[in-house]
Amino acid sequence: MAPPENDDVAYRDGREELRRGRVEEVRDPGPHAVYRIRNERTNEIQVITQGQREAEAPEAG
């Protein structure tokens, strides 16, 4: 199930460490979803696929 907009998510963008951000937009909800994420540290927008999203919730803090 795709997280709704404004949910915090953890994701991978090709770099070693796990990234965290907030969902700004979900396109094609379902198994092939595409997300616009605002990175919480850099404030940059990243577009990721369902496969890059981590199933676990991000840690607070």
mmCIF file of N, CA and C in Angstrom:
data_model
loop_
_atom_site.group_PDB
_atom_site.id
_atom_site.type_symbol
_atom_site.label_atom_id
_atom_site.label_comp_id
_atom_site.label_asym_id
_atom_site.label_seq_id
_atom_site.Cartn_x
_atom_site.Cartn_y
_atom_site.Cartn_z
ATOM 1 N N MET A 1 0.847 -1.184 0.000
ATOM 2 C CA MET A 1 0.000 0.000 0.000
ATOM 3 C C MET A 1 0.889 1.243 0.000
ATOM 4 N N ALA A 2 0.551 2.193 -0.801
ATOM 5 C CA ALA A 2 1.322 3.427 -0.920
ATOM 6 C C ALA A 2 1.036 4.335 0.270
ATOM 7 N N PRO A 3 2.073 4.980 0.810
ATOM 8 C CA PRO A 3 1.824 5.932 1.900
ATOM 9 C C PRO A 3 1.110 7.161 1.351
ATOM 10 N N PRO A 4 0.201 7.725 2.111
ATOM 11 C CA PRO A 4 -0.476 8.937 1.653
ATOM 12 C C PRO A 4 0.469 10.133 1.646
ATOM 13 N N GLU A 5 0.056 11.174 0.947
ATOM 14 C CA GLU A 5 0.854 12.398 0.917
ATOM 15 C C GLU A 5 1.057 12.911 2.341
ATOM 16 N N ASN A 6 2.201 13.551 2.560
ATOM 17 C CA ASN A 6 2.622 14.122 3.837
ATOM 18 C C ASN A 6 3.091 13.089 4.854
ATOM 19 N N ASP A 7 3.137 11.812 4.486
ATOM 20 C CA ASP A 7 3.680 10.797 5.392
ATOM 21 C C ASP A 7 5.192 10.818 5.323
ATOM 22 N N ASP A 8 5.842 10.520 6.457
ATOM 23 C CA ASP A 8 7.292 10.370 6.490
ATOM 24 C C ASP A 8 7.640 8.977 5.987
ATOM 25 N N VAL A 9 8.667 8.881 5.149
ATOM 26 C CA VAL A 9 9.102 7.601 4.614
ATOM 27 C C VAL A 9 10.618 7.505 4.646
ATOM 28 N N ALA A 10 11.122 6.282 4.628
ATOM 29 C CA ALA A 10 12.549 6.010 4.480
ATOM 30 C C ALA A 10 12.728 5.439 3.075
ATOM 31 N N TYR A 11 13.830 5.795 2.410
ATOM 32 C CA TYR A 11 14.038 5.338 1.039
ATOM 33 C C TYR A 11 15.516 5.285 0.709
ATOM 34 N N ARG A 12 15.824 4.620 -0.381
ATOM 35 C CA ARG A 12 17.192 4.529 -0.888
ATOM 36 C C ARG A 12 17.237 5.203 -2.248
ATOM 37 N N ASP A 13 18.300 5.987 -2.479
ATOM 38 C CA ASP A 13 18.419 6.694 -3.760
ATOM 39 C C ASP A 13 19.717 6.351 -4.486
ATOM 40 N N GLY A 14 20.287 5.196 -4.170
ATOM 41 C CA GLY A 14 21.517 4.776 -4.820
ATOM 42 C C GLY A 14 22.753 4.990 -3.965
ATOM 43 N N ARG A 15 22.642 5.820 -2.953
ATOM 44 C CA ARG A 15 23.747 6.026 -2.023
ATOM 45 C C ARG A 15 23.630 5.011 -0.888
ATOM 46 N N GLU A 16 24.721 4.827 -0.170
ATOM 47 C CA GLU A 16 24.775 3.773 0.832
ATOM 48 C C GLU A 16 23.784 3.950 1.977
ATOM 49 N N GLU A 17 23.709 5.152 2.528
ATOM 50 C CA GLU A 17 22.862 5.340 3.709
ATOM 51 C C GLU A 17 21.395 5.537 3.345
ATOM 52 N N LEU A 18 20.553 5.182 4.284
ATOM 53 C CA LEU A 18 19.110 5.321 4.137
ATOM 54 C C LEU A 18 18.741 6.799 4.203
ATOM 55 N N ARG A 19 17.864 7.238 3.332
ATOM 56 C CA ARG A 19 17.382 8.630 3.317
ATOM 57 C C ARG A 19 16.006 8.685 3.952
ATOM 58 N N ARG A 20 15.650 9.841 4.445
ATOM 59 C CA ARG A 20 14.323 10.051 5.029
ATOM 60 C C ARG A 20 13.718 11.319 4.438
ATOM 61 N N GLY A 21 12.407 11.304 4.296
ATOM 62 C CA GLY A 21 11.740 12.465 3.741
ATOM 63 C C GLY A 21 10.240 12.380 3.901
ATOM 64 N N ARG A 22 9.566 13.358 3.313
ATOM 65 C CA ARG A 22 8.111 13.459 3.392
ATOM 66 C C ARG A 22 7.530 13.351 1.984
ATOM 67 N N VAL A 23 6.494 12.527 1.841
ATOM 68 C CA VAL A 23 5.831 12.344 0.550
ATOM 69 C C VAL A 23 5.092 13.628 0.187
ATOM 70 N N GLU A 24 5.386 14.170 -0.992
ATOM 71 C CA GLU A 24 4.670 15.361 -1.463
ATOM 72 C C GLU A 24 3.616 15.000 -2.511
ATOM 73 N N GLU A 25 3.859 13.918 -3.249
ATOM 74 C CA GLU A 25 2.910 13.512 -4.289
ATOM 75 C C GLU A 25 3.086 12.030 -4.560
ATOM 76 N N VAL A 26 1.970 11.338 -4.799
ATOM 77 C CA VAL A 26 1.994 9.927 -5.171
ATOM 78 C C VAL A 26 1.349 9.799 -6.544
ATOM 79 N N ARG A 27 2.058 9.155 -7.466
ATOM 80 C CA ARG A 27 1.490 8.904 -8.798
ATOM 81 C C ARG A 27 1.374 7.405 -8.988
ATOM 82 N N ASP A 28 0.310 6.972 -9.612
ATOM 83 C CA ASP A 28 0.042 5.556 -9.855
ATOM 84 C C ASP A 28 0.113 4.737 -8.572
ATOM 85 N N PRO A 29 -0.724 5.049 -7.582
ATOM 86 C CA PRO A 29 -0.693 4.265 -6.342
ATOM 87 C C PRO A 29 -0.830 2.774 -6.651
ATOM 88 N N GLY A 30 -0.100 1.967 -5.944
ATOM 89 C CA GLY A 30 -0.116 0.521 -6.168
ATOM 90 C C GLY A 30 1.290 -0.009 -6.282
ATOM 91 N N PRO A 31 1.458 -1.171 -6.897
ATOM 92 C CA PRO A 31 2.775 -1.814 -6.928
ATOM 93 C C PRO A 31 3.817 -1.079 -7.766
ATOM 94 N N HIS A 32 3.402 -0.173 -8.628
ATOM 95 C CA HIS A 32 4.348 0.572 -9.471
ATOM 96 C C HIS A 32 4.298 2.065 -9.176
ATOM 97 N N ALA A 33 4.048 2.403 -7.923
ATOM 98 C CA ALA A 33 3.902 3.808 -7.519
ATOM 99 C C ALA A 33 5.199 4.593 -7.715
ATOM 100 N N VAL A 34 5.029 5.865 -7.999
ATOM 101 C CA VAL A 34 6.141 6.813 -8.098
ATOM 102 C C VAL A 34 5.842 7.936 -7.103
ATOM 103 N N TYR A 35 6.864 8.326 -6.338
ATOM 104 C CA TYR A 35 6.687 9.314 -5.279
ATOM 105 C C TYR A 35 7.583 10.524 -5.503
ATOM 106 N N ARG A 36 7.062 11.710 -5.206
ATOM 107 C CA ARG A 36 7.896 12.912 -5.067
ATOM 108 C C ARG A 36 8.118 13.074 -3.579
ATOM 109 N N ILE A 37 9.390 13.023 -3.172
ATOM 110 C CA ILE A 37 9.767 13.074 -1.768
ATOM 111 C C ILE A 37 10.590 14.331 -1.512
ATOM 112 N N ARG A 38 10.324 15.005 -0.404
ATOM 113 C CA ARG A 38 11.176 16.126 0.016
ATOM 114 C C ARG A 38 12.110 15.587 1.093
ATOM 115 N N ASN A 39 13.406 15.569 0.780
ATOM 116 C CA ASN A 39 14.420 15.059 1.695
ATOM 117 C C ASN A 39 14.438 15.925 2.947
ATOM 118 N N GLU A 40 14.390 15.292 4.120
ATOM 119 C CA GLU A 40 14.298 16.066 5.366
ATOM 120 C C GLU A 40 15.592 16.796 5.713
ATOM 121 N N ARG A 41 16.750 16.297 5.282
ATOM 122 C CA ARG A 41 18.024 16.962 5.594
ATOM 123 C C ARG A 41 18.379 18.057 4.609
ATOM 124 N N THR A 42 18.211 17.785 3.309
ATOM 125 C CA THR A 42 18.666 18.735 2.288
ATOM 126 C C THR A 42 17.541 19.600 1.739
ATOM 127 N N ASN A 43 16.295 19.211 1.996
ATOM 128 C CA ASN A 43 15.109 19.902 1.506
ATOM 129 C C ASN A 43 14.944 19.794 -0.019
ATOM 130 N N GLU A 44 15.734 18.923 -0.668
ATOM 131 C CA GLU A 44 15.611 18.751 -2.115
ATOM 132 C C GLU A 44 14.469 17.787 -2.436
ATOM 133 N N ILE A 45 13.906 17.933 -3.618
ATOM 134 C CA ILE A 45 12.863 17.028 -4.104
ATOM 135 C C ILE A 45 13.535 15.871 -4.817
ATOM 136 N N GLN A 46 13.123 14.654 -4.496
ATOM 137 C CA GLN A 46 13.609 13.471 -5.185
ATOM 138 C C GLN A 46 12.419 12.668 -5.645
ATOM 139 N N VAL A 47 12.540 12.047 -6.803
ATOM 140 C CA VAL A 47 11.497 11.177 -7.336
ATOM 141 C C VAL A 47 11.995 9.752 -7.179
ATOM 142 N N ILE A 48 11.216 8.934 -6.484
ATOM 143 C CA ILE A 48 11.602 7.548 -6.264
ATOM 144 C C ILE A 48 10.472 6.622 -6.683
ATOM 145 N N THR A 49 10.806 5.348 -6.847
ATOM 146 C CA THR A 49 9.809 4.340 -7.205
ATOM 147 C C THR A 49 9.439 3.526 -5.971
ATOM 148 N N GLN A 50 8.413 2.730 -6.099
ATOM 149 C CA GLN A 50 7.968 1.865 -5.003
ATOM 150 C C GLN A 50 9.114 0.971 -4.526
ATOM 151 N N GLY A 51 9.948 0.491 -5.431
ATOM 152 C CA GLY A 51 11.044 -0.389 -5.074
ATOM 153 C C GLY A 51 12.125 0.268 -4.227
ATOM 154 N N GLN A 52 12.227 1.582 -4.277
ATOM 155 C CA GLN A 52 13.234 2.300 -3.485
ATOM 156 C C GLN A 52 12.751 2.640 -2.084
ATOM 157 N N ARG A 53 11.463 2.559 -1.876
ATOM 158 C CA ARG A 53 10.886 2.892 -0.575
ATOM 159 C C ARG A 53 11.111 1.740 0.392
ATOM 160 N N GLU A 54 11.521 2.050 1.590
ATOM 161 C CA GLU A 54 11.738 1.040 2.617
ATOM 162 C C GLU A 54 10.427 0.752 3.328
ATOM 163 N N ALA A 55 10.226 -0.466 3.710
ATOM 164 C CA ALA A 55 8.966 -0.867 4.357
ATOM 165 C C ALA A 55 8.862 -0.353 5.791
ATOM 166 N N GLU A 56 10.011 -0.131 6.430
ATOM 167 C CA GLU A 56 9.986 0.313 7.819
ATOM 168 C C GLU A 56 9.737 1.811 7.937
ATOM 169 N N ALA A 57 9.151 2.213 9.025
ATOM 170 C CA ALA A 57 8.920 3.641 9.269
ATOM 171 C C ALA A 57 10.221 4.308 9.684
ATOM 172 N N PRO A 58 10.434 5.555 9.296
ATOM 173 C CA PRO A 58 11.659 6.250 9.700
ATOM 174 C C PRO A 58 11.681 6.546 11.188
ATOM 175 N N GLU A 59 12.870 6.638 11.743
ATOM 176 C CA GLU A 59 13.006 6.984 13.151
ATOM 177 C C GLU A 59 12.744 8.455 13.365
ATOM 178 N N ALA A 60 12.132 8.785 14.461
ATOM 179 C CA ALA A 60 11.876 10.196 14.786
ATOM 180 C C ALA A 60 13.156 10.832 15.297
ATOM 181 N N GLY A 61 13.345 12.110 14.934
ATOM 182 C CA GLY A 61 14.456 12.816 15.525
ATOM 183 C C GLY A 61 15.444 13.207 14.550
#
